[in-house]
Short mmCIF file of C-alpha atoms in Angstrom, two decimals:
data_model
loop_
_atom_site.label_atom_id
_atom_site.label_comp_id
_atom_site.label_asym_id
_atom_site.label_seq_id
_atom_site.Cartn_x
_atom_site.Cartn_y
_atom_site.Cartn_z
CA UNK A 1 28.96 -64.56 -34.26
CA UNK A 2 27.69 -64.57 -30.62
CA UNK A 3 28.38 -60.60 -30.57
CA UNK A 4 26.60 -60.16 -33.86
CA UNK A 5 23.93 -62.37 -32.04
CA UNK A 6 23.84 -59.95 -28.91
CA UNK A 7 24.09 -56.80 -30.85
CA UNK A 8 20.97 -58.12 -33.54
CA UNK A 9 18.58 -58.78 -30.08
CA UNK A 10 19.64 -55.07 -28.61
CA UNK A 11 18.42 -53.66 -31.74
CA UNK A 12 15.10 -56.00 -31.49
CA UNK A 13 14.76 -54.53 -27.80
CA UNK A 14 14.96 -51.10 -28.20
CA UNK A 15 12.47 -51.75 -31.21
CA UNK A 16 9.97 -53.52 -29.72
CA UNK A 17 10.07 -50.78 -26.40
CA UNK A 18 9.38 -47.72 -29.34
CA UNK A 19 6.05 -49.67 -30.76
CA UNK A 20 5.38 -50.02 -27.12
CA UNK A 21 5.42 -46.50 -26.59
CA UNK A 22 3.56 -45.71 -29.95
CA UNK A 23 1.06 -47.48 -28.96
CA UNK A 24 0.79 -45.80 -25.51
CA UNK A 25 0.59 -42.18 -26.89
CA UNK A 26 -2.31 -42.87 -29.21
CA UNK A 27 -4.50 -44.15 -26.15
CA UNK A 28 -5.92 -41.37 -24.26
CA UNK A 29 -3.80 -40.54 -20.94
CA UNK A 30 -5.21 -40.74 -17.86
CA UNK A 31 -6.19 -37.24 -16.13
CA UNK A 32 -3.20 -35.50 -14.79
CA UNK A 33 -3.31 -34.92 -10.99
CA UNK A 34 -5.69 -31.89 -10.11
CA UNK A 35 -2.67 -30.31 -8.54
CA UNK A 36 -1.17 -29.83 -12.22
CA UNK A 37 -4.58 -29.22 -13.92
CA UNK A 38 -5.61 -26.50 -11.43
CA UNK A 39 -2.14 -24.96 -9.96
CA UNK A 40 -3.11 -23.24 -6.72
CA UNK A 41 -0.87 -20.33 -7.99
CA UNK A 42 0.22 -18.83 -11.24
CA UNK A 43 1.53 -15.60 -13.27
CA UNK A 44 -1.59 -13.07 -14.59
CA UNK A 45 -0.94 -12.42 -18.60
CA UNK A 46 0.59 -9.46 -19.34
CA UNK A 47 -2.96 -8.21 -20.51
CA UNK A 48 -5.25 -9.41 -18.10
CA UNK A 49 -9.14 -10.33 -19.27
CA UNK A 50 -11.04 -7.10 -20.00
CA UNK A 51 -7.97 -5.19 -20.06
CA UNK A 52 -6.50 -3.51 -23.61
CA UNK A 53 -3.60 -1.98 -24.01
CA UNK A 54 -5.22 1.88 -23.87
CA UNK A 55 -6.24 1.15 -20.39
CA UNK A 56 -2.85 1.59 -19.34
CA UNK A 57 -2.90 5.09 -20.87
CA UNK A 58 -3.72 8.01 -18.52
CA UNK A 59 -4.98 10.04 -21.66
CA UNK A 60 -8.06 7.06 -22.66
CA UNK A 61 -9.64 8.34 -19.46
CA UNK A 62 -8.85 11.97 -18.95
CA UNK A 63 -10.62 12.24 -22.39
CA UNK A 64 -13.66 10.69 -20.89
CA UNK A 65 -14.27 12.77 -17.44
CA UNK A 66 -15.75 16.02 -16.90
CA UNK A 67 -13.94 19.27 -16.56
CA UNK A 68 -10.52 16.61 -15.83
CA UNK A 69 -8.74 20.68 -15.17
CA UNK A 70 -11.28 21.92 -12.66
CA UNK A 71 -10.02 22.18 -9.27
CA UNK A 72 -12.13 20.09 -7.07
CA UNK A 73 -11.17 20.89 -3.37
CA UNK A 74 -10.02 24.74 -2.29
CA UNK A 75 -7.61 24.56 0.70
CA UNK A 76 -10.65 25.21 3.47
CA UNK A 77 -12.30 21.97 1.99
CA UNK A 78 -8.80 20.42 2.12
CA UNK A 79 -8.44 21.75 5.48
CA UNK A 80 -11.65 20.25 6.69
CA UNK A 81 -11.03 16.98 5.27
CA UNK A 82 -7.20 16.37 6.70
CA UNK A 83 -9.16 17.65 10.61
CA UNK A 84 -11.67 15.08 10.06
CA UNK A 85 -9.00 12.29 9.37
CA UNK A 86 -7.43 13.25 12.77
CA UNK A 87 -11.43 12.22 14.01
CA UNK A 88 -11.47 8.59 12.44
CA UNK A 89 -10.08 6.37 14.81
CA UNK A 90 -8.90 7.02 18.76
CA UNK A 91 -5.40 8.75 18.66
CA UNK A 92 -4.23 6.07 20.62
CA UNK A 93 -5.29 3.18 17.65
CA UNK A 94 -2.94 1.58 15.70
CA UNK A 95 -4.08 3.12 12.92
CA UNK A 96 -5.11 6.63 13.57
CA UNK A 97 -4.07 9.60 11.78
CA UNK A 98 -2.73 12.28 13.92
CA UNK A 99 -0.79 15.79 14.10
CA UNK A 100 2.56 14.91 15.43
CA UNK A 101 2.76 18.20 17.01
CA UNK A 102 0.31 18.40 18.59
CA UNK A 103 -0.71 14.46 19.57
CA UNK A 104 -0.73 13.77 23.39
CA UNK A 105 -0.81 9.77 23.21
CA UNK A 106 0.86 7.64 25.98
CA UNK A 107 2.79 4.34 25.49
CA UNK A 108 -0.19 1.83 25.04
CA UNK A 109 1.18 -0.81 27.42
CA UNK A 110 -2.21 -2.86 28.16
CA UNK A 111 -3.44 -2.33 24.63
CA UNK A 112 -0.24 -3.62 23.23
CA UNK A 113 -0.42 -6.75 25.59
CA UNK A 114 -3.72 -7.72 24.19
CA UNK A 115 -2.60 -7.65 20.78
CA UNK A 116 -0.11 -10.44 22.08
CA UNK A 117 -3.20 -12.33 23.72
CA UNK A 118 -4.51 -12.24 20.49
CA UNK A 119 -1.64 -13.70 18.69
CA UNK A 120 -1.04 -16.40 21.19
CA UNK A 121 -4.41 -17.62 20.27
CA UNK A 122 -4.09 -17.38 16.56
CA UNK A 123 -0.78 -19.24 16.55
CA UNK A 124 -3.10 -21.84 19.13
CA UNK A 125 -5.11 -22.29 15.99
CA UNK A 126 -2.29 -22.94 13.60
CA UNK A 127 -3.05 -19.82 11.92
CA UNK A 128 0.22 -17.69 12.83
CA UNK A 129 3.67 -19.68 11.11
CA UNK A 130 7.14 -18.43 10.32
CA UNK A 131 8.30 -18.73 6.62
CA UNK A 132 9.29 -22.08 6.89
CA UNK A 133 6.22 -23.14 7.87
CA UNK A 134 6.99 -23.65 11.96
CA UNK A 135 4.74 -22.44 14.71
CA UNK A 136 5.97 -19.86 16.86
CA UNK A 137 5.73 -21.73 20.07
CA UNK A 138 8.11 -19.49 22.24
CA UNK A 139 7.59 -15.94 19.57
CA UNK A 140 5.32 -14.30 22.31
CA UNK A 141 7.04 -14.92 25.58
CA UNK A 142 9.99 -13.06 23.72
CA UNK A 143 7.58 -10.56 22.83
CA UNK A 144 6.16 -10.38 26.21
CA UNK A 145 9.73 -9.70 27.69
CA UNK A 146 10.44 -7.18 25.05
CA UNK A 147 7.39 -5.29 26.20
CA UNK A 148 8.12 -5.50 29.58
CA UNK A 149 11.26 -4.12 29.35
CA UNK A 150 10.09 -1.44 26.96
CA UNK A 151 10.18 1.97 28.94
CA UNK A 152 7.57 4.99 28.05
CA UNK A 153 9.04 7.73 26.36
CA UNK A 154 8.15 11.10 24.56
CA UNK A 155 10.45 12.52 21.98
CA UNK A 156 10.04 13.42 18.02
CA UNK A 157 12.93 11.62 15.68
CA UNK A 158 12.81 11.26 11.72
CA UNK A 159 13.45 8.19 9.82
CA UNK A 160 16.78 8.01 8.05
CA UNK A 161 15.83 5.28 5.73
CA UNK A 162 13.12 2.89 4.79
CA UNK A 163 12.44 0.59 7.41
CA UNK A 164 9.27 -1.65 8.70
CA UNK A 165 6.91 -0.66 11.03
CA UNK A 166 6.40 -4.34 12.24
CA UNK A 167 3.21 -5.07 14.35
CA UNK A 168 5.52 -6.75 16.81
CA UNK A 169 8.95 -6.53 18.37
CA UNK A 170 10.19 -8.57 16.01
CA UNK A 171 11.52 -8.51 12.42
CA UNK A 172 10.36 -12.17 11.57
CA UNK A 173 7.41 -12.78 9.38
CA UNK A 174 4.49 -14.50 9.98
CA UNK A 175 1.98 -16.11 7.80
CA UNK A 176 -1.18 -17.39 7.80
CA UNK A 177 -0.98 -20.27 5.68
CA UNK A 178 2.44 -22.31 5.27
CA UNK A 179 3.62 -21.61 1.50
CA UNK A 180 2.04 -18.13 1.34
CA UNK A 181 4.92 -15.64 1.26
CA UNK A 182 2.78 -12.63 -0.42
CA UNK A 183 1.13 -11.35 3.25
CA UNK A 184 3.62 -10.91 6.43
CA UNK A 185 0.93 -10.00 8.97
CA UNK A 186 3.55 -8.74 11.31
CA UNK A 187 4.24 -6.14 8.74
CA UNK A 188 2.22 -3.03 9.84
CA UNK A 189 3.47 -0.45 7.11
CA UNK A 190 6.65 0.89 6.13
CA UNK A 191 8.16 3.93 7.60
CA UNK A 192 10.40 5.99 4.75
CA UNK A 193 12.88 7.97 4.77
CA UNK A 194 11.90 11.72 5.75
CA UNK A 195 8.99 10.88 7.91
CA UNK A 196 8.65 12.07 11.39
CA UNK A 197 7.57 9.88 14.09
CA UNK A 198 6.79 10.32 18.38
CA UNK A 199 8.94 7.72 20.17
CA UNK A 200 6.42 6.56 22.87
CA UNK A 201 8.11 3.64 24.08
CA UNK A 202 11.93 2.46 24.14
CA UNK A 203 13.54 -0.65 24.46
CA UNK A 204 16.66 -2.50 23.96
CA UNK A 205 16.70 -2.60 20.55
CA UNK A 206 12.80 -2.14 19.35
CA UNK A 207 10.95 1.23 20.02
CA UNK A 208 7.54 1.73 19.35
CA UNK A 209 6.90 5.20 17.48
CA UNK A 210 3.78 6.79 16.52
CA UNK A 211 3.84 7.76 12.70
CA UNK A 212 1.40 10.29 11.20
CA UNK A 213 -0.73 7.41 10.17
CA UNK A 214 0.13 4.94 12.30
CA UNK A 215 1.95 3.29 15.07
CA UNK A 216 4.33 0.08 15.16
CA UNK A 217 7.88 -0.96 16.31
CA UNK A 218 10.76 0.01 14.67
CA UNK A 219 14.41 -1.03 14.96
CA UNK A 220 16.09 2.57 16.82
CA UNK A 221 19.25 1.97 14.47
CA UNK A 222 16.76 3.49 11.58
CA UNK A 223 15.86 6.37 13.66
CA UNK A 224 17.91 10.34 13.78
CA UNK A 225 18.50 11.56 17.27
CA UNK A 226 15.80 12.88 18.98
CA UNK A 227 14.30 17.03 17.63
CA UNK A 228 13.91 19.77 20.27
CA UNK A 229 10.68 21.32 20.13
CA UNK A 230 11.73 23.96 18.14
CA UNK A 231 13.47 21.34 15.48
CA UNK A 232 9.94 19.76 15.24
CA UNK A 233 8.50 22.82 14.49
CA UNK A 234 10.83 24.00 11.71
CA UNK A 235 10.79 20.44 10.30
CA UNK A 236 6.67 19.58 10.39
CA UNK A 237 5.59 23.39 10.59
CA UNK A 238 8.07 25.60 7.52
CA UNK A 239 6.11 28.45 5.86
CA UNK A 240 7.29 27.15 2.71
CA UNK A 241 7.22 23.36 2.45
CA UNK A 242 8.36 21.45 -0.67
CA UNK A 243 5.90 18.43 -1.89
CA UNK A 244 8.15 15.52 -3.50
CA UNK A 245 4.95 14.59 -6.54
CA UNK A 246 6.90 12.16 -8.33
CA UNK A 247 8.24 8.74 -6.99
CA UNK A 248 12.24 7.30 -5.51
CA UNK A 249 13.63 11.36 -5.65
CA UNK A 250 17.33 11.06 -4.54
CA UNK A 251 18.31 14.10 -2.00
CA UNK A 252 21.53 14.75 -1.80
CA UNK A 253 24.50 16.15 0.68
CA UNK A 254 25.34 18.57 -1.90
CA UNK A 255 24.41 19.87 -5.65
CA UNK A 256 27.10 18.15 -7.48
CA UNK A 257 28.44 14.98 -6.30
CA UNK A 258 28.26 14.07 -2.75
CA UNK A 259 26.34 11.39 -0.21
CA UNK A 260 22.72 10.34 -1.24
CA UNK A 261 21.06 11.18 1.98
CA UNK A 262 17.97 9.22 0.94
CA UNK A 263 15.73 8.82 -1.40
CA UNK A 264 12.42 10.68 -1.11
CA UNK A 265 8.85 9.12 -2.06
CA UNK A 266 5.87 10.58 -3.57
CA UNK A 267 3.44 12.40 -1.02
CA UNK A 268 6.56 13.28 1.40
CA UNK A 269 7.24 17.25 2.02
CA UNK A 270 9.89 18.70 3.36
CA UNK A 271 11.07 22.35 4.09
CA UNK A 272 12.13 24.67 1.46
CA UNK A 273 15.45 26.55 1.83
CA UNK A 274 15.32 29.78 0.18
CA UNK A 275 18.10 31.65 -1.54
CA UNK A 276 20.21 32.44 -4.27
CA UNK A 277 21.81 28.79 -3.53
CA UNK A 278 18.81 27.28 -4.17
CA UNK A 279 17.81 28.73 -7.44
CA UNK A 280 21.11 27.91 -8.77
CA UNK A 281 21.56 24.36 -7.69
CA UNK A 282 17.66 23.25 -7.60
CA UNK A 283 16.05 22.48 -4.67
CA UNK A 284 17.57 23.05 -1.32
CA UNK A 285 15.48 21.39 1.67
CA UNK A 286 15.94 20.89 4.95
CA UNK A 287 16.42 16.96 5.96
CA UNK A 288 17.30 15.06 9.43
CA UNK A 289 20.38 12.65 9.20
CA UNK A 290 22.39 11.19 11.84
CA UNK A 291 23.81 14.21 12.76
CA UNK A 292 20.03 16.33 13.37
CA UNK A 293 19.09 19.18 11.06
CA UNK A 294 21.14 19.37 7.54
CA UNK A 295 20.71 21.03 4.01
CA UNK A 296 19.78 18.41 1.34
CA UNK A 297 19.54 19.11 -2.14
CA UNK A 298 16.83 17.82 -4.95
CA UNK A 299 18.27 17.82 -8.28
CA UNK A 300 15.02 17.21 -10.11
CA UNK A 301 13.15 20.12 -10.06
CA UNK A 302 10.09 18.92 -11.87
CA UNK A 303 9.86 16.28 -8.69
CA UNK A 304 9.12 19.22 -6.83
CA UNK A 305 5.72 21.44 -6.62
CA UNK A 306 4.39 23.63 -4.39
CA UNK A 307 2.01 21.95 -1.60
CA UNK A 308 -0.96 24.04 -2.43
CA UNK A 309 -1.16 23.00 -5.86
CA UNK A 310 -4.67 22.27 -6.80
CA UNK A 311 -6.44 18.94 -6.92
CA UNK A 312 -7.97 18.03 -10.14
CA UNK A 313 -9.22 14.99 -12.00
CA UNK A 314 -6.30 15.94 -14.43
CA UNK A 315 -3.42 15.97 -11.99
CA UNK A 316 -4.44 13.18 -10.12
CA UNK A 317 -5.23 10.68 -12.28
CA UNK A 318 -1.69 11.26 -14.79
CA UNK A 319 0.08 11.51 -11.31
CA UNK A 320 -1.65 7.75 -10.60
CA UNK A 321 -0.73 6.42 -13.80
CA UNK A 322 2.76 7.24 -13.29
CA UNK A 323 2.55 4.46 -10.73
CA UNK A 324 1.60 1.74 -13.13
CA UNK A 325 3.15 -1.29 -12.70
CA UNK A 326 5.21 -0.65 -9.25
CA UNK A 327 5.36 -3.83 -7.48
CA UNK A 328 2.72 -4.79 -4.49
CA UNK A 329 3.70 -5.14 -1.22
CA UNK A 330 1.46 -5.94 1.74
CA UNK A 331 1.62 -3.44 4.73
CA UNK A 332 4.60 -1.32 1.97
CA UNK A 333 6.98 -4.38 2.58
CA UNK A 334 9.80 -3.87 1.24
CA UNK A 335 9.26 -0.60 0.38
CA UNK A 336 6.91 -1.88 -2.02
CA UNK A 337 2.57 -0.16 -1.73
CA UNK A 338 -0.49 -2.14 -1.13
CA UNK A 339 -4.13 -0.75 -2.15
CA UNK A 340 -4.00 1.90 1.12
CA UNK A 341 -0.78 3.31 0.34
CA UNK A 342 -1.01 3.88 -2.98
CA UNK A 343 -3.92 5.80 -2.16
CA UNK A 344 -2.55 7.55 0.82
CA UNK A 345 0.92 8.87 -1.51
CA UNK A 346 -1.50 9.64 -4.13
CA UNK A 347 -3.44 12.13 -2.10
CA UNK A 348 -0.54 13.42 0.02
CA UNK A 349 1.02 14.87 -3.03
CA UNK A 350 -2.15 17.49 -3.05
CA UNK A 351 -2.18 17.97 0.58
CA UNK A 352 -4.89 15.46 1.42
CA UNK A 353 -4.29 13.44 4.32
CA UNK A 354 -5.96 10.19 4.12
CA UNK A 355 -6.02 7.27 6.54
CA UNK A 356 -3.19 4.17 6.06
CA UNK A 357 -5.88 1.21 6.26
CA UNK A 358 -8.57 1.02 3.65
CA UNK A 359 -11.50 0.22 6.08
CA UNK A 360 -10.41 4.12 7.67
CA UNK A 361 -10.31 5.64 4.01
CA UNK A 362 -13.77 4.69 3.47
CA UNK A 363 -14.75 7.13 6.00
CA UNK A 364 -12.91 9.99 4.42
CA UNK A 365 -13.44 11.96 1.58
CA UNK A 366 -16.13 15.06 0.91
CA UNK A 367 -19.31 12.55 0.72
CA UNK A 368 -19.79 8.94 1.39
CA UNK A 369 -22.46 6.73 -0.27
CA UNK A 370 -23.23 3.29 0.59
CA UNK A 371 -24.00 1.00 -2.01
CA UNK A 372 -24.32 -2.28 -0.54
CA UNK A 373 -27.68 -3.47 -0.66
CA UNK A 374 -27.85 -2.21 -4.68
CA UNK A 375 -27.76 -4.90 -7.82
CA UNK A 376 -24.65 -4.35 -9.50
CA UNK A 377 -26.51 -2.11 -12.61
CA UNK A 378 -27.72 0.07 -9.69
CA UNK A 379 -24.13 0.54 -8.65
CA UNK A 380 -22.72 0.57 -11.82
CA UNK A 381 -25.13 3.84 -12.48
CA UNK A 382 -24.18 5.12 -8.79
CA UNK A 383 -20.33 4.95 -9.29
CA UNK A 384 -20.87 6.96 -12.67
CA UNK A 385 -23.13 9.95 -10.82
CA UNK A 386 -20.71 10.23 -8.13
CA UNK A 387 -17.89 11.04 -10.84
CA UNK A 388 -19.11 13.58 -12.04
CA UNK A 389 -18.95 15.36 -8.90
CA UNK A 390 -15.30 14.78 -8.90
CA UNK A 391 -12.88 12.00 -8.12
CA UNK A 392 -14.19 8.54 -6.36
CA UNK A 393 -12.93 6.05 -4.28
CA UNK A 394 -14.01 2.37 -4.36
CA UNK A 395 -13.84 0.40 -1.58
CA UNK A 396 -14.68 -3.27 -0.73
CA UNK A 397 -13.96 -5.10 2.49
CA UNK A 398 -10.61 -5.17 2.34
CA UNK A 399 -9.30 -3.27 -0.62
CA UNK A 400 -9.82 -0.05 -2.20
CA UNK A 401 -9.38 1.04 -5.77
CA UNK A 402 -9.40 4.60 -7.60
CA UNK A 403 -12.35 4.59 -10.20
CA UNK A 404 -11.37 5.49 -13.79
CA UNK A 405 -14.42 5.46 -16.39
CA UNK A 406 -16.83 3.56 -18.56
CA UNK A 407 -15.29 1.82 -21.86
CA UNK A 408 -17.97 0.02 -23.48
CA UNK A 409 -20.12 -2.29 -20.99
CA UNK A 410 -17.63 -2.08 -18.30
CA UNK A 411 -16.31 -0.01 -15.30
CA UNK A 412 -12.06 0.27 -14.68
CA UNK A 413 -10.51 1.08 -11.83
CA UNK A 414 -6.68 1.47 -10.94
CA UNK A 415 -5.73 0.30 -8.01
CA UNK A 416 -2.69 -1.81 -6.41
CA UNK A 417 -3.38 -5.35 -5.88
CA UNK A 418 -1.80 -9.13 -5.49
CA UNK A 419 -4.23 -11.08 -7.76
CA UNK A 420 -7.51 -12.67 -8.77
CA UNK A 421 -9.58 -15.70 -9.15
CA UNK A 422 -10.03 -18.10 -12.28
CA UNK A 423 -12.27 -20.97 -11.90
CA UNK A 424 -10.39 -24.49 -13.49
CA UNK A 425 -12.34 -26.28 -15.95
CA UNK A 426 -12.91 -29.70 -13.62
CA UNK A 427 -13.18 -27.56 -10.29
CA UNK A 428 -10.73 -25.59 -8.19
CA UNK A 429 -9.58 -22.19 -8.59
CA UNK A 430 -6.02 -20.51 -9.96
CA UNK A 431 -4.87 -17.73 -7.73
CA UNK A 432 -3.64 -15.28 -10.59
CA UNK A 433 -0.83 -13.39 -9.47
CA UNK A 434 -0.85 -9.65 -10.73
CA UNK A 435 1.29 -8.11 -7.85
CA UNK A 436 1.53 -3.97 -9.12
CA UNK A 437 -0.25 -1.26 -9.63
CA UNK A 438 -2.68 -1.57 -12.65
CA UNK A 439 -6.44 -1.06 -14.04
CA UNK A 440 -8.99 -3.40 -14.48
CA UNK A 441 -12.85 -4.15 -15.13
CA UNK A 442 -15.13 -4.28 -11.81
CA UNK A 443 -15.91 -7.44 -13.92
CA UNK A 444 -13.12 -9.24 -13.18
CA UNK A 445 -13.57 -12.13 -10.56
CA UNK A 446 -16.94 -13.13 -11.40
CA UNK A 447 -17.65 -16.69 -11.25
CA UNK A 448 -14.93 -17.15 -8.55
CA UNK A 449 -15.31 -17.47 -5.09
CA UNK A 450 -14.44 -14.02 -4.18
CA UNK A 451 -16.83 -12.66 -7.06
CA UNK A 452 -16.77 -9.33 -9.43
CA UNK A 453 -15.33 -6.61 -7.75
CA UNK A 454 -18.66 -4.68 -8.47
CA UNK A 455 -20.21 -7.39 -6.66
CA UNK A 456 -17.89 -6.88 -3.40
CA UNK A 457 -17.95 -2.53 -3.64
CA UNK A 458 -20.23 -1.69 -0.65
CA UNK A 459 -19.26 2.10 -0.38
CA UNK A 460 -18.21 4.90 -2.57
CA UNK A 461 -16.00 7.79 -1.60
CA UNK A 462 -16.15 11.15 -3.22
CA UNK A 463 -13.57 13.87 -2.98
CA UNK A 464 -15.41 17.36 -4.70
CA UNK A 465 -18.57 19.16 -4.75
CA UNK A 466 -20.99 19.11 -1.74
CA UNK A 467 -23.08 15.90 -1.40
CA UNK A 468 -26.12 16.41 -2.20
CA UNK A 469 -29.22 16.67 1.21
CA UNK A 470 -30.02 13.44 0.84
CA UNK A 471 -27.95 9.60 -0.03
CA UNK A 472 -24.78 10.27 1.90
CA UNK A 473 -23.66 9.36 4.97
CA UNK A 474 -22.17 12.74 5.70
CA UNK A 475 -26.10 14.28 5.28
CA UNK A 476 -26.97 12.27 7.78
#
């Protein structure tokens, strides 16, 4: 009786704790914490706003530019523009472009120790942390003994895989805000597999090299025994070189079978073997392994075109949208591209050397036009009258973008990018994480903090006909 009792009051219980909670739900909840009603951080859509699904096609905007198979550069304009990208910066900057053949710069010593004064002070201010979120109290007097014992040097050697070019002589990260693993800022670029660099300074495990577009430390291990002069010269210099135009090409040791001896990225060239080898097995080029000079072999032969092929709307822009969607990496991590790069592959692939930073490729191209004291119609009408004298580069302080077309009221652009802005209904902003290659409306952004991109763009960059006398910088 007691146990029927017991079991009649458990029953009461749990009855009385359901009204309880019926009652709760139908009064209003109190506001959930801003934390969870404005996440700092989250996934884009898969369609972001302003963007349809034909945006992604390369064919919706070819069918909307002029003459998309006219050849806008010959190989003197071509010519002219890769000599005035060796004139941007001092060869000795990090970021200059330069002819590794011909490129006289010394080990930087004093240039490279104020870059370390420079970090000291920003991890001072709490604004340099490792991934876990710890200052780097002792990171630059390591640094500063790596340096010293870093000894000038002057050779030509060829990366034998992808590996960082790291701002420091160091392979930890460093961040500017604890939590925020999207930008290493000790990540310079990334050096891949084929590309030559000058070894200007050697120490016990880090070297600093000087890349065609760019100079940073690399770990030796990555690096192929040093090239005699006359190596170089048959590596950098061939009569007949062989432009790699699509993405992750595998060369190998031998036509059938055999080692992967790396994997070849767009933009890359690399010297054409000739013979009756070569038109039986596909492409035979020469690569540097471990060993120095060797035969590779490209399967692929559509990955493969001639380096003068000619630059047009056409070939560029289906070339770009073969891109879509590759992940984003800051400074290439990972092998990954950030806005620069993809620019800089893009335009390799037709012989046009541009810069590695985007502040640098806003100096390049055929004509430059500043925009940044127009409204954003005023742009809007100067982006579209700079296409049609061929293909135009966006750029905003800090980022750079490939203009597309007009659909309907608003501007696209591809580009390669980690995310925008979206204002929270009761304040705050959502960081929306995009993180690859795609296209989007200048639109997008406005009413954030950071604004429209078309409110940001403060310089086009046009690669075709002849500005005209006046409204460039280059008339000037």
């Amino acid at each position: 009786m007691c146990v029927g009792l017991l079991r009649r009051l458990r029953r009461c219980a749990l009855l009385a704790a359901l009204l309880l909670a019926g009652c709760a739900t139908s009064t209003p909840l109190p506001p959930p914490p801003r934390e969870l009603s404005c996440p700092r951080q989250a996934p884009a859509p898969p369609l972001i706003p302003l963007q349809r699904a034909e945006h992604l096609l390369a064919s919706f905007w070819l069918d909307r530019m002029p003459e998309p198979e006219r050849p806008l550069l010959d190989s003197a304009a071509i010519a002219a523009l890769n000599q005035r990208a060796f004139r941007l910066a001092p060869p000795s900057s990090v970021i200059a472009r330069v002819d590794l053949l011909r490129s006289k710069t010394r080990f930087p010593r004093q240039r490279l120790e104020r870059d370390l004064q420079r970090l000291a002070r920003a991890i001072d201010q709490g604004k340099r942390l490792f991934a876990g979120g710890q200052r780097p109290k002792r990171l630059v007097a390591t640094l500063q003994q790596r340096l010293a014992a870093t000894q000038p040097s002057e050779e030509l050697r060829v990366a034998l895989r992808s590996t960082p070019l790291r701002c420091y002589a160091d392979h930890r990260a460093l961040y500017e805000e604890r939590g925020d693993r999207a930008f290493d800022l000790a990540q310079c670029a990334e050096l891949r597999f084929g590309e030559a660099v000058r070894v200007l300074g050697k120490g016990p495990r880090y070297w600093y090299v000087q890349a065609a577009y760019g100079g940073g430390w690399v770990d030796r291990r990555a690096l192929s025994p040093a090239l005699s002069s006359e190596q170089a010269r048959r590596y950098l210099r061939w009569e007949d070189m062989a432009m790699i135009v699509a993405d992750r090409v595998g060369v190998w040791s031998s036509a059938r079978g055999g080692k992967l001896l790396g994997i070849a990225r767009l933009g890359l060239s690399l010297p054409r073997l000739s013979g009756a080898e070569a038109d039986r097995d596909g492409v035979v080029v020469r690569v540097i392994g471990s060993r120095g000079p060797q035969r590779g072999f490209i399967r692929e032969r559509r990955a493969v075109a001639r380096a003068d092929q000619p630059l047009t709307r056409a070939a560029l822009v289906e070339r770009a949208f073969r891109l879509l969607h590759t992940p984003y990496g800051w400074g290439g991590t990972g092998g990954k591209r950030d806005c620069s790069r993809l620019l800089m592959d893009l335009f390799a692939s037709f012989g046009v050397l541009l810069p590695r930073n985007s502040k640098q490729q806003s100096k390049s191209g055929s004509e430059r036009i500043d925009v940044t004291k127009l409204s954003d119609a005023a742009k809007a009408k100067a982006i579209e009258r700079a296409a049609r004298r061929g293909l135009v580069l966006l750029f905003l302080p800090g980022h750079i973008m490939l203009y597309l077309g007009r659909d309907g009221d608003h501007l696209y652009a591809l580009h390669q990018f980690s995310g925008y802005l979206t204002p929270c209904p009761g304040g705050g902003e959502t960081m929306q994480r995009v993180n690859h290659t795609t296209v989007t409306a200048l639109e997008l952004g406005r009413g954030s903090s950071r604004r429209a991109f078309i409110e940001r763009i403060t310089k086009l960059i046009v690669f075709g006909s002849p500005p005209s006398p006046q409204g460039s910088e280059s008339s000037r």
